[in-house]
Amino acid sequence: MAVLVIAEHDNFALKGATYNTVTAALQIGGDVHVLVAGSGCAGVAEEAAKISGVNKVLHADGAVHAHAKPENLAAQVLDLAHDYTHVVTPANAVGKSFMPRVAALLDSSQISDVIAVVSRDTFVHPIYAGNALATVQCVDPVIVLTVRSTGFDAAQKNGQARVEAIPVAAESSYSQFLSQQLTRSDRPELAAASIVVSGGRGMGSSENFKLLETLADQLGGAVGASRAAVDAGFMPNDYQVGQTGKIVAPQLYVAVGISGAIQHLAGMKDSKVIVAINKDADAPIFQVADYGLVADLFEAVPELTKALA
Amino acid sequence: MKVLVAVKRVVDYNVKVRVKADNSGVDLANVKMSMNPFCEIAVEEAVRLKEKGVATEIVVVSIGPTTAQEQLRTALALGADRAILVESAEDLTSLAVAKLLKAVVDKEQPSLVILGKQAIDSDNNQTGQMLAALSGYGQGTFASKVELSGDSVAVTREIDGGAQTVSLKLPAIVTTDLRLIEPRYASLPNIMKAKKKPLEVLTPDALGVSTASTNKTVKVEAPAARSAGIKVKSVAELVEKLKNEAKVI
């Protein structure tokens, strides 16, 4: 029996979360196959074949998968699913969109955002914004899971699996791709960065976020934001860390001008070391911070950047 | 056109929940309950569509205990025309909810179904996608903009690297992201009027849907507590701690 991992990628490279998801699949047990469905993504299939522990890569290449359309991806996975005990994918925007379709069509209940594998049929996932952890047992013939990448280490890259081309699913007529606007950044990917510097409402403006960008660049880290900062238009939506944004667990998380609402903590409280810089000594963020500095961020952040130079 | 909106009764987003001592679940006795924030956004979007003259009728549906009628009344006060409660006291999986919603969709034949992208209690982010799959419709998940024109809807979606716009053939399923719209407050006159709006109560049996689950919650635990650390006095002390104590920079 085998586990099918549906790789996440952008047709040029695998997303880091795929490596963490393979680790989860290896913990479930059995052979691990990776499906790379995309358009002009032969290089990605080769990359997937090098992940340690992967036995086979299935490569479905066609224009229908150019934009990871959930209707098409679900159809592709359904064609294969009955040969597997488990189908798993990262709990990112793409996986969250197509995987429940697969589960519904298999008549399986999906377990979302798995952070630990207890056994072949039992998994742990957070509920209530991470304020409780549910251990769930699932008896479906094909168990459907999405995996929270921060719950598992990344798999190594010294594998030698074979790549097998498979037929591409038919185009669904439900939806049509119109356009895409991606945020450009040279910094590391937020969800996978080892250092994250985040700003909240206290930053005051979009211009002031440059202070954090300079600090992040000094540390080689990524920049994040709280919902308040995103709602105020200081930063684009895809920078949001929290229950409804990205979940991060870096080595170092620096929260600047962030009060620490339940919904924000849900996205970062598994970070190894948390630093809070806030002028309000009673801000809830200080209850989870390893190191807290009660100070005006407009003085402390430039000083910190200078001290690290 | 008819718009169907699904809403869920959940613990209020400001409540810090506690896990029960016997690890059977989260203690919801005497805890403030509200409409799931993402569902409020779904209702608001539907009401705006009606105000623009695009939607003609808004039907709001909830699946849950008798008390979920409160959330349906809230949706009616916000502008929905009538409500359906599929009454079930059990804790249902997203799949069971999607099957029940599919039965309601078959019955009501809406052109557009709007749901929240996730409920803040189970955090599953599954129901809309499952409903789309079961109904055989296209899906626009994590919507930050919805534009109807003729027999299609253009949905701008929040994706990991930015935003993406897709066009879906109606009928279609849309799930809302926080950024879609700012929900309004219900006014007192509208709350009074909502009491007179129709609210139909159905059961899963009446809809011919089995809600049996293949998932069993073995236990629910509190996550490892993170304790407060120390307060440093200066930036210099912070840098020293990060370098020599935490060794993260």
PDB file of N, CA, C and O in Angstrom, chain A residues 71 92-93 96-97 101 107 110 112 128-129 133 135 137-138 140 174 176 178-181 183 231 237 240 243-244 246 263 269 271-272 289-292, chain B residues 13 38 99 117 121 123-124 126 129 136-137 139 141 157-158 160-161 163-165 167-169 179 214-216 218-219 221 223 226 229-232 245:
ATOM      1  N   GLU A  71     -10.613  22.423  -9.655  1.00  0.00           N
ATOM      2  CA  GLU A  71     -11.517  21.457 -10.299  1.00  0.00           C
ATOM      3  C   GLU A  71     -10.703  20.423 -11.085  1.00  0.00           C
ATOM      4  O   GLU A  71     -10.994  19.230 -11.044  1.00  0.00           O
ATOM      5  N   ASN A  92      -1.732  24.628   2.150  1.00  0.00           N
ATOM      6  CA  ASN A  92      -1.560  25.999   1.656  1.00  0.00           C
ATOM      7  C   ASN A  92      -2.763  26.332   0.772  1.00  0.00           C
ATOM      8  O   ASN A  92      -3.659  25.508   0.627  1.00  0.00           O
ATOM      9  N   ALA A  93      -2.758  27.527   0.179  1.00  0.00           N
ATOM     10  CA  ALA A  93      -3.952  27.964  -0.564  1.00  0.00           C
ATOM     11  C   ALA A  93      -4.357  26.957  -1.640  1.00  0.00           C
ATOM     12  O   ALA A  93      -5.545  26.670  -1.803  1.00  0.00           O
ATOM     13  N   LYS A  96      -5.637  23.628   0.107  1.00  0.00           N
ATOM     14  CA  LYS A  96      -6.909  23.851   0.786  1.00  0.00           C
ATOM     15  C   LYS A  96      -8.050  23.954  -0.215  1.00  0.00           C
ATOM     16  O   LYS A  96      -9.193  23.675   0.112  1.00  0.00           O
ATOM     17  N   SER A  97      -7.733  24.387  -1.440  1.00  0.00           N
ATOM     18  CA  SER A  97      -8.786  24.560  -2.438  1.00  0.00           C
ATOM     19  C   SER A  97      -9.194  23.255  -3.107  1.00  0.00           C
ATOM     20  O   SER A  97     -10.375  22.995  -3.282  1.00  0.00           O
ATOM     21  N   ARG A 101     -12.382  18.887  -2.317  1.00  0.00           N
ATOM     22  CA  ARG A 101     -13.145  18.363  -3.466  1.00  0.00           C
ATOM     23  C   ARG A 101     -12.855  16.873  -3.626  1.00  0.00           C
ATOM     24  O   ARG A 101     -13.753  16.077  -3.870  1.00  0.00           O
ATOM     25  N   ASP A 107     -16.089  10.443  -0.824  1.00  0.00           N
ATOM     26  CA  ASP A 107     -16.935  10.254   0.358  1.00  0.00           C
ATOM     27  C   ASP A 107     -16.069  10.016   1.612  1.00  0.00           C
ATOM     28  O   ASP A 107     -16.383   9.184   2.454  1.00  0.00           O
ATOM     29  N   GLN A 110     -12.172  14.814   5.438  1.00  0.00           N
ATOM     30  CA  GLN A 110     -10.781  15.260   5.392  1.00  0.00           C
ATOM     31  C   GLN A 110     -10.345  15.724   6.773  1.00  0.00           C
ATOM     32  O   GLN A 110     -11.128  16.300   7.519  1.00  0.00           O
ATOM     33  N   SER A 112      -7.885  18.433   8.263  1.00  0.00           N
ATOM     34  CA  SER A 112      -7.140  19.601   7.783  1.00  0.00           C
ATOM     35  C   SER A 112      -5.995  19.951   8.727  1.00  0.00           C
ATOM     36  O   SER A 112      -6.109  19.790   9.931  1.00  0.00           O
ATOM     37  N   TYR A 128      -9.998  25.691  16.979  1.00  0.00           N
ATOM     38  CA  TYR A 128     -10.178  26.927  17.761  1.00  0.00           C
ATOM     39  C   TYR A 128      -8.913  27.789  17.744  1.00  0.00           C
ATOM     40  O   TYR A 128      -8.355  28.126  18.792  1.00  0.00           O
ATOM     41  N   ALA A 129      -8.461  28.141  16.570  1.00  0.00           N
ATOM     42  CA  ALA A 129      -7.292  29.017  16.402  1.00  0.00           C
ATOM     43  C   ALA A 129      -6.071  28.500  17.162  1.00  0.00           C
ATOM     44  O   ALA A 129      -5.278  29.279  17.690  1.00  0.00           O
ATOM     45  N   LEU A 133      -5.974  21.016  20.634  1.00  0.00           N
ATOM     46  CA  LEU A 133      -5.446  20.059  19.659  1.00  0.00           C
ATOM     47  C   LEU A 133      -6.349  18.836  19.677  1.00  0.00           C
ATOM     48  O   LEU A 133      -6.534  18.214  20.716  1.00  0.00           O
ATOM     49  N   THR A 135      -7.204  15.021  18.489  1.00  0.00           N
ATOM     50  CA  THR A 135      -6.663  13.783  17.938  1.00  0.00           C
ATOM     51  C   THR A 135      -7.841  13.049  17.302  1.00  0.00           C
ATOM     52  O   THR A 135      -8.825  12.760  17.980  1.00  0.00           O
ATOM     53  N   GLN A 137      -9.401   9.966  14.734  1.00  0.00           N
ATOM     54  CA  GLN A 137      -9.195   8.676  14.069  1.00  0.00           C
ATOM     55  C   GLN A 137     -10.124   8.612  12.865  1.00  0.00           C
ATOM     56  O   GLN A 137     -11.291   8.995  12.961  1.00  0.00           O
ATOM     57  N   CYS A 138      -9.611   8.127  11.765  1.00  0.00           N
ATOM     58  CA  CYS A 138     -10.371   8.145  10.523  1.00  0.00           C
ATOM     59  C   CYS A 138     -10.373   6.756   9.898  1.00  0.00           C
ATOM     60  O   CYS A 138      -9.316   6.142   9.763  1.00  0.00           O
ATOM     61  N   ASP A 140     -11.844   5.946   6.838  1.00  0.00           N
ATOM     62  CA  ASP A 140     -12.162   5.947   5.410  1.00  0.00           C
ATOM     63  C   ASP A 140     -11.195   5.044   4.640  1.00  0.00           C
ATOM     64  O   ASP A 140     -10.024   4.951   4.984  1.00  0.00           O
ATOM     65  N   TYR A 174     -16.102  24.216 -15.582  1.00  0.00           N
ATOM     66  CA  TYR A 174     -16.700  25.070 -14.560  1.00  0.00           C
ATOM     67  C   TYR A 174     -16.099  26.456 -14.506  1.00  0.00           C
ATOM     68  O   TYR A 174     -16.746  27.427 -14.204  1.00  0.00           O
ATOM     69  N   GLN A 176     -12.693  29.346 -15.456  1.00  0.00           N
ATOM     70  CA  GLN A 176     -11.728  29.809 -16.436  1.00  0.00           C
ATOM     71  C   GLN A 176     -10.775  30.754 -15.718  1.00  0.00           C
ATOM     72  O   GLN A 176     -11.223  31.612 -14.949  1.00  0.00           O
ATOM     73  N   LEU A 178      -8.527  33.932 -15.386  1.00  0.00           N
ATOM     74  CA  LEU A 178      -8.498  35.236 -16.049  1.00  0.00           C
ATOM     75  C   LEU A 178      -7.159  35.938 -15.859  1.00  0.00           C
ATOM     76  O   LEU A 178      -6.522  36.317 -16.836  1.00  0.00           O
ATOM     77  N   SER A 179      -6.731  36.121 -14.623  1.00  0.00           N
ATOM     78  CA  SER A 179      -5.479  36.853 -14.417  1.00  0.00           C
ATOM     79  C   SER A 179      -4.909  36.579 -13.038  1.00  0.00           C
ATOM     80  O   SER A 179      -5.574  35.982 -12.180  1.00  0.00           O
ATOM     81  N   GLN A 180      -3.688  37.026 -12.835  1.00  0.00           N
ATOM     82  CA  GLN A 180      -2.995  36.801 -11.566  1.00  0.00           C
ATOM     83  C   GLN A 180      -2.120  38.003 -11.246  1.00  0.00           C
ATOM     84  O   GLN A 180      -1.492  38.565 -12.134  1.00  0.00           O
ATOM     85  N   GLN A 181      -2.118  38.416  -9.991  1.00  0.00           N
ATOM     86  CA  GLN A 181      -1.242  39.513  -9.579  1.00  0.00           C
ATOM     87  C   GLN A 181      -0.411  39.004  -8.410  1.00  0.00           C
ATOM     88  O   GLN A 181      -0.941  38.799  -7.322  1.00  0.00           O
ATOM     89  N   THR A 183       2.725  39.217  -5.630  1.00  0.00           N
ATOM     90  CA  THR A 183       3.546  40.171  -4.898  1.00  0.00           C
ATOM     91  C   THR A 183       5.010  39.799  -5.120  1.00  0.00           C
ATOM     92  O   THR A 183       5.394  38.657  -4.870  1.00  0.00           O
ATOM     93  N   ASP A 231      -5.346  45.162   7.029  1.00  0.00           N
ATOM     94  CA  ASP A 231      -6.625  45.871   6.848  1.00  0.00           C
ATOM     95  C   ASP A 231      -6.404  47.369   6.666  1.00  0.00           C
ATOM     96  O   ASP A 231      -7.148  48.032   5.940  1.00  0.00           O
ATOM     97  N   ASN A 237      -2.201  41.521   1.452  1.00  0.00           N
ATOM     98  CA  ASN A 237      -2.854  40.456   2.221  1.00  0.00           C
ATOM     99  C   ASN A 237      -1.995  39.220   2.431  1.00  0.00           C
ATOM    100  O   ASN A 237      -2.100  38.546   3.448  1.00  0.00           O
ATOM    101  N   GLN A 240      -0.062  38.389   5.656  1.00  0.00           N
ATOM    102  CA  GLN A 240      -0.731  38.217   6.949  1.00  0.00           C
ATOM    103  C   GLN A 240      -0.379  36.909   7.647  1.00  0.00           C
ATOM    104  O   GLN A 240      -0.476  35.830   7.066  1.00  0.00           O
ATOM    105  N   GLN A 243      -4.484  33.008  12.126  1.00  0.00           N
ATOM    106  CA  GLN A 243      -5.458  31.936  11.910  1.00  0.00           C
ATOM    107  C   GLN A 243      -5.934  31.889  10.462  1.00  0.00           C
ATOM    108  O   GLN A 243      -6.116  30.826   9.899  1.00  0.00           O
ATOM    109  N   THR A 244      -6.143  33.072   9.876  1.00  0.00           N
ATOM    110  CA  THR A 244      -6.665  33.090   8.508  1.00  0.00           C
ATOM    111  C   THR A 244      -5.604  33.482   7.495  1.00  0.00           C
ATOM    112  O   THR A 244      -5.889  33.593   6.315  1.00  0.00           O
ATOM    113  N   LYS A 246      -1.054  33.164   7.045  1.00  0.00           N
ATOM    114  CA  LYS A 246      -0.054  32.096   6.999  1.00  0.00           C
ATOM    115  C   LYS A 246       0.316  31.658   8.414  1.00  0.00           C
ATOM    116  O   LYS A 246       0.311  32.444   9.350  1.00  0.00           O
ATOM    117  N   GLN A 263      -6.142  35.563  17.284  1.00  0.00           N
ATOM    118  CA  GLN A 263      -6.041  35.160  15.869  1.00  0.00           C
ATOM    119  C   GLN A 263      -4.618  35.325  15.326  1.00  0.00           C
ATOM    120  O   GLN A 263      -4.205  34.597  14.434  1.00  0.00           O
ATOM    121  N   LYS A 269       2.614  31.127  17.339  1.00  0.00           N
ATOM    122  CA  LYS A 269       3.029  30.787  18.702  1.00  0.00           C
ATOM    123  C   LYS A 269       3.886  29.523  18.798  1.00  0.00           C
ATOM    124  O   LYS A 269       4.374  29.200  19.871  1.00  0.00           O
ATOM    125  N   SER A 271       6.683  29.416  17.152  1.00  0.00           N
ATOM    126  CA  SER A 271       8.033  29.890  16.822  1.00  0.00           C
ATOM    127  C   SER A 271       8.964  29.530  17.975  1.00  0.00           C
ATOM    128  O   SER A 271       8.540  29.475  19.124  1.00  0.00           O
ATOM    129  N   LYS A 272      10.246  29.292  17.647  1.00  0.00           N
ATOM    130  CA  LYS A 272      11.176  28.862  18.702  1.00  0.00           C
ATOM    131  C   LYS A 272      11.409  29.995  19.696  1.00  0.00           C
ATOM    132  O   LYS A 272      11.243  29.815  20.895  1.00  0.00           O
ATOM    133  N   ALA A 289       5.992  36.128  24.667  1.00  0.00           N
ATOM    134  CA  ALA A 289       7.322  36.501  24.170  1.00  0.00           C
ATOM    135  C   ALA A 289       8.418  36.005  25.106  1.00  0.00           C
ATOM    136  O   ALA A 289       8.300  36.095  26.323  1.00  0.00           O
ATOM    137  N   ASP A 290       9.482  35.454  24.514  1.00  0.00           N
ATOM    138  CA  ASP A 290      10.635  35.047  25.317  1.00  0.00           C
ATOM    139  C   ASP A 290      11.401  36.276  25.774  1.00  0.00           C
ATOM    140  O   ASP A 290      11.915  36.326  26.886  1.00  0.00           O
ATOM    141  N   TYR A 291      11.491  37.252  24.864  1.00  0.00           N
ATOM    142  CA  TYR A 291      12.165  38.507  25.199  1.00  0.00           C
ATOM    143  C   TYR A 291      11.262  39.654  24.811  1.00  0.00           C
ATOM    144  O   TYR A 291      10.847  39.764  23.657  1.00  0.00           O
ATOM    145  N   GLY A 292      10.949  40.471  25.794  1.00  0.00           N
ATOM    146  CA  GLY A 292      10.086  41.608  25.525  1.00  0.00           C
ATOM    147  C   GLY A 292      10.831  42.903  25.761  1.00  0.00           C
ATOM    148  O   GLY A 292      11.636  43.009  26.687  1.00  0.00           O
TER     149      GLY A 292
ATOM    150  N   TYR B  13     -15.488  35.056  18.531  1.00  0.00           N
ATOM    151  CA  TYR B  13     -14.050  35.053  18.206  1.00  0.00           C
ATOM    152  C   TYR B  13     -13.158  35.624  19.306  1.00  0.00           C
ATOM    153  O   TYR B  13     -11.959  35.365  19.335  1.00  0.00           O
ATOM    154  N   PHE B  38     -16.595  34.839   9.134  1.00  0.00           N
ATOM    155  CA  PHE B  38     -16.553  34.679   7.674  1.00  0.00           C
ATOM    156  C   PHE B  38     -17.960  34.564   7.098  1.00  0.00           C
ATOM    157  O   PHE B  38     -18.205  34.963   5.957  1.00  0.00           O
ATOM    158  N   LYS B  99     -23.073  17.633   2.533  1.00  0.00           N
ATOM    159  CA  LYS B  99     -24.146  16.793   1.982  1.00  0.00           C
ATOM    160  C   LYS B  99     -25.516  17.409   2.272  1.00  0.00           C
ATOM    161  O   LYS B  99     -26.403  17.397   1.415  1.00  0.00           O
ATOM    162  N   LYS B 117     -14.949  31.137   4.263  1.00  0.00           N
ATOM    163  CA  LYS B 117     -13.887  30.209   3.860  1.00  0.00           C
ATOM    164  C   LYS B 117     -13.580  29.185   4.957  1.00  0.00           C
ATOM    165  O   LYS B 117     -13.136  28.088   4.671  1.00  0.00           O
ATOM    166  N   ASP B 121     -14.124  27.723  14.647  1.00  0.00           N
ATOM    167  CA  ASP B 121     -14.041  26.684  15.680  1.00  0.00           C
ATOM    168  C   ASP B 121     -13.294  25.449  15.154  1.00  0.00           C
ATOM    169  O   ASP B 121     -12.245  25.089  15.659  1.00  0.00           O
ATOM    170  N   ASP B 123     -11.913  25.221  12.157  1.00  0.00           N
ATOM    171  CA  ASP B 123     -10.807  25.663  11.293  1.00  0.00           C
ATOM    172  C   ASP B 123     -10.562  24.726  10.104  1.00  0.00           C
ATOM    173  O   ASP B 123      -9.436  24.606   9.631  1.00  0.00           O
ATOM    174  N   ASN B 124     -11.621  24.059   9.611  1.00  0.00           N
ATOM    175  CA  ASN B 124     -11.428  23.053   8.568  1.00  0.00           C
ATOM    176  C   ASN B 124     -11.163  23.616   7.179  1.00  0.00           C
ATOM    177  O   ASN B 124     -10.368  23.072   6.428  1.00  0.00           O
ATOM    178  N   GLN B 126     -13.232  23.475   4.540  1.00  0.00           N
ATOM    179  CA  GLN B 126     -13.577  22.377   3.632  1.00  0.00           C
ATOM    180  C   GLN B 126     -14.968  22.492   3.011  1.00  0.00           C
ATOM    181  O   GLN B 126     -15.176  22.063   1.868  1.00  0.00           O
ATOM    182  N   GLN B 129     -15.782  23.894  -0.623  1.00  0.00           N
ATOM    183  CA  GLN B 129     -15.175  23.080  -1.674  1.00  0.00           C
ATOM    184  C   GLN B 129     -15.922  21.755  -1.826  1.00  0.00           C
ATOM    185  O   GLN B 129     -16.154  21.264  -2.943  1.00  0.00           O
ATOM    186  N   GLY B 136     -21.380  19.510  -8.287  1.00  0.00           N
ATOM    187  CA  GLY B 136     -20.879  19.556  -9.652  1.00  0.00           C
ATOM    188  C   GLY B 136     -20.740  20.988 -10.144  1.00  0.00           C
ATOM    189  O   GLY B 136     -20.953  21.275 -11.316  1.00  0.00           O
ATOM    190  N   TYR B 137     -20.391  21.906  -9.239  1.00  0.00           N
ATOM    191  CA  TYR B 137     -20.231  23.319  -9.605  1.00  0.00           C
ATOM    192  C   TYR B 137     -18.764  23.730  -9.499  1.00  0.00           C
ATOM    193  O   TYR B 137     -17.970  23.093  -8.821  1.00  0.00           O
ATOM    194  N   GLN B 139     -15.835  26.446  -8.204  1.00  0.00           N
ATOM    195  CA  GLN B 139     -15.661  27.074  -6.905  1.00  0.00           C
ATOM    196  C   GLN B 139     -14.722  28.268  -6.987  1.00  0.00           C
ATOM    197  O   GLN B 139     -13.731  28.244  -7.706  1.00  0.00           O
ATOM    198  N   THR B 141     -12.814  29.999  -4.139  1.00  0.00           N
ATOM    199  CA  THR B 141     -12.514  30.028  -2.704  1.00  0.00           C
ATOM    200  C   THR B 141     -11.702  31.269  -2.349  1.00  0.00           C
ATOM    201  O   THR B 141     -10.990  31.822  -3.175  1.00  0.00           O
ATOM    202  N   ARG B 157      -9.401  35.879  -5.964  1.00  0.00           N
ATOM    203  CA  ARG B 157      -9.091  35.003  -4.846  1.00  0.00           C
ATOM    204  C   ARG B 157      -7.762  35.380  -4.203  1.00  0.00           C
ATOM    205  O   ARG B 157      -6.814  35.718  -4.904  1.00  0.00           O
ATOM    206  N   GLU B 158      -7.693  35.237  -2.903  1.00  0.00           N
ATOM    207  CA  GLU B 158      -6.423  35.434  -2.224  1.00  0.00           C
ATOM    208  C   GLU B 158      -5.644  34.125  -2.293  1.00  0.00           C
ATOM    209  O   GLU B 158      -6.116  33.086  -1.830  1.00  0.00           O
ATOM    210  N   ASP B 160      -1.443  32.271  -2.108  1.00  0.00           N
ATOM    211  CA  ASP B 160      -0.266  32.470  -1.265  1.00  0.00           C
ATOM    212  C   ASP B 160       0.652  33.587  -1.747  1.00  0.00           C
ATOM    213  O   ASP B 160       1.227  34.296  -0.949  1.00  0.00           O
ATOM    214  N   GLY B 161       0.780  33.742  -3.062  1.00  0.00           N
ATOM    215  CA  GLY B 161       1.716  34.752  -3.539  1.00  0.00           C
ATOM    216  C   GLY B 161       1.080  36.077  -3.919  1.00  0.00           C
ATOM    217  O   GLY B 161       1.743  36.975  -4.399  1.00  0.00           O
ATOM    218  N   ALA B 163      -2.841  37.552  -5.606  1.00  0.00           N
ATOM    219  CA  ALA B 163      -4.262  37.396  -5.919  1.00  0.00           C
ATOM    220  C   ALA B 163      -4.421  36.803  -7.318  1.00  0.00           C
ATOM    221  O   ALA B 163      -3.526  36.919  -8.159  1.00  0.00           O
ATOM    222  N   GLN B 164      -5.556  36.153  -7.533  1.00  0.00           N
ATOM    223  CA  GLN B 164      -5.825  35.493  -8.799  1.00  0.00           C
ATOM    224  C   GLN B 164      -7.302  35.702  -9.127  1.00  0.00           C
ATOM    225  O   GLN B 164      -8.131  35.674  -8.216  1.00  0.00           O
ATOM    226  N   THR B 165      -7.626  35.927 -10.383  1.00  0.00           N
ATOM    227  CA  THR B 165      -9.034  36.100 -10.754  1.00  0.00           C
ATOM    228  C   THR B 165      -9.469  34.971 -11.678  1.00  0.00           C
ATOM    229  O   THR B 165      -8.780  34.655 -12.650  1.00  0.00           O
ATOM    230  N   SER B 167     -13.064  33.078 -13.602  1.00  0.00           N
ATOM    231  CA  SER B 167     -14.453  33.274 -13.989  1.00  0.00           C
ATOM    232  C   SER B 167     -15.168  31.938 -13.845  1.00  0.00           C
ATOM    233  O   SER B 167     -14.691  30.916 -14.331  1.00  0.00           O
ATOM    234  N   LEU B 168     -16.278  31.928 -13.147  1.00  0.00           N
ATOM    235  CA  LEU B 168     -17.021  30.690 -12.918  1.00  0.00           C
ATOM    236  C   LEU B 168     -18.373  30.765 -13.602  1.00  0.00           C
ATOM    237  O   LEU B 168     -19.041  31.799 -13.578  1.00  0.00           O
ATOM    238  N   LYS B 169     -18.761  29.629 -14.167  1.00  0.00           N
ATOM    239  CA  LYS B 169     -20.080  29.523 -14.791  1.00  0.00           C
ATOM    240  C   LYS B 169     -21.104  29.367 -13.667  1.00  0.00           C
ATOM    241  O   LYS B 169     -20.887  28.603 -12.733  1.00  0.00           O
ATOM    242  N   ARG B 179     -11.147  39.898   3.503  1.00  0.00           N
ATOM    243  CA  ARG B 179     -10.963  41.135   2.761  1.00  0.00           C
ATOM    244  C   ARG B 179     -12.141  41.464   1.859  1.00  0.00           C
ATOM    245  O   ARG B 179     -12.170  42.518   1.252  1.00  0.00           O
ATOM    246  N   THR B 214     -17.229   9.101   9.587  1.00  0.00           N
ATOM    247  CA  THR B 214     -16.148   8.115   9.579  1.00  0.00           C
ATOM    248  C   THR B 214     -14.995   8.595  10.452  1.00  0.00           C
ATOM    249  O   THR B 214     -13.994   7.913  10.589  1.00  0.00           O
ATOM    250  N   ASN B 215     -15.140   9.794  10.989  1.00  0.00           N
ATOM    251  CA  ASN B 215     -14.099  10.336  11.860  1.00  0.00           C
ATOM    252  C   ASN B 215     -14.534  10.247  13.307  1.00  0.00           C
ATOM    253  O   ASN B 215     -15.689  10.483  13.616  1.00  0.00           O
ATOM    254  N   LYS B 216     -13.586   9.915  14.166  1.00  0.00           N
ATOM    255  CA  LYS B 216     -13.904   9.866  15.591  1.00  0.00           C
ATOM    256  C   LYS B 216     -12.867  10.708  16.320  1.00  0.00           C
ATOM    257  O   LYS B 216     -11.662  10.510  16.150  1.00  0.00           O
ATOM    258  N   VAL B 218     -10.732  11.276  19.163  1.00  0.00           N
ATOM    259  CA  VAL B 218     -10.224  10.443  20.250  1.00  0.00           C
ATOM    260  C   VAL B 218     -10.059  11.275  21.517  1.00  0.00           C
ATOM    261  O   VAL B 218     -10.445  10.869  22.599  1.00  0.00           O
ATOM    262  N   LYS B 219      -9.465  12.447  21.358  1.00  0.00           N
ATOM    263  CA  LYS B 219      -9.323  13.352  22.505  1.00  0.00           C
ATOM    264  C   LYS B 219      -9.032  14.765  22.034  1.00  0.00           C
ATOM    265  O   LYS B 219      -8.590  14.976  20.901  1.00  0.00           O
ATOM    266  N   GLU B 221      -6.995  18.143  23.507  1.00  0.00           N
ATOM    267  CA  GLU B 221      -6.083  18.580  24.568  1.00  0.00           C
ATOM    268  C   GLU B 221      -5.729  20.049  24.396  1.00  0.00           C
ATOM    269  O   GLU B 221      -5.812  20.586  23.288  1.00  0.00           O
ATOM    270  N   PRO B 223      -2.963  22.856  23.983  1.00  0.00           N
ATOM    271  CA  PRO B 223      -1.589  22.817  23.474  1.00  0.00           C
ATOM    272  C   PRO B 223      -0.605  23.145  24.591  1.00  0.00           C
ATOM    273  O   PRO B 223      -0.996  23.729  25.602  1.00  0.00           O
ATOM    274  N   ARG B 226       2.843  28.187  26.529  1.00  0.00           N
ATOM    275  CA  ARG B 226       4.060  28.936  26.317  1.00  0.00           C
ATOM    276  C   ARG B 226       4.116  29.975  27.415  1.00  0.00           C
ATOM    277  O   ARG B 226       3.196  30.760  27.588  1.00  0.00           O
ATOM    278  N   GLY B 229       8.432  35.118  28.918  1.00  0.00           N
ATOM    279  CA  GLY B 229       9.868  35.111  29.160  1.00  0.00           C
ATOM    280  C   GLY B 229      10.257  36.303  30.012  1.00  0.00           C
ATOM    281  O   GLY B 229       9.584  36.605  30.984  1.00  0.00           O
ATOM    282  N   ILE B 230      11.279  36.967  29.608  1.00  0.00           N
ATOM    283  CA  ILE B 230      11.750  38.111  30.394  1.00  0.00           C
ATOM    284  C   ILE B 230      11.596  39.411  29.610  1.00  0.00           C
ATOM    285  O   ILE B 230      11.486  39.394  28.394  1.00  0.00           O
ATOM    286  N   LYS B 231      11.579  40.508  30.349  1.00  0.00           N
ATOM    287  CA  LYS B 231      11.581  41.812  29.684  1.00  0.00           C
ATOM    288  C   LYS B 231      13.014  42.336  29.739  1.00  0.00           C
ATOM    289  O   LYS B 231      13.646  42.336  30.793  1.00  0.00           O
ATOM    290  N   VAL B 232      13.518  42.725  28.589  1.00  0.00           N
ATOM    291  CA  VAL B 232      14.861  43.308  28.554  1.00  0.00           C
ATOM    292  C   VAL B 232      14.732  44.820  28.662  1.00  0.00           C
ATOM    293  O   VAL B 232      13.678  45.377  28.374  1.00  0.00           O
ATOM    294  N   GLU B 245      22.252  33.812  24.437  1.00  0.00           N
ATOM    295  CA  GLU B 245      21.367  32.939  25.210  1.00  0.00           C
ATOM    296  C   GLU B 245      20.517  32.088  24.274  1.00  0.00           C
ATOM    297  O   GLU B 245      20.531  30.870  24.318  1.00  0.00           O
TER     298      GLU B 245
END
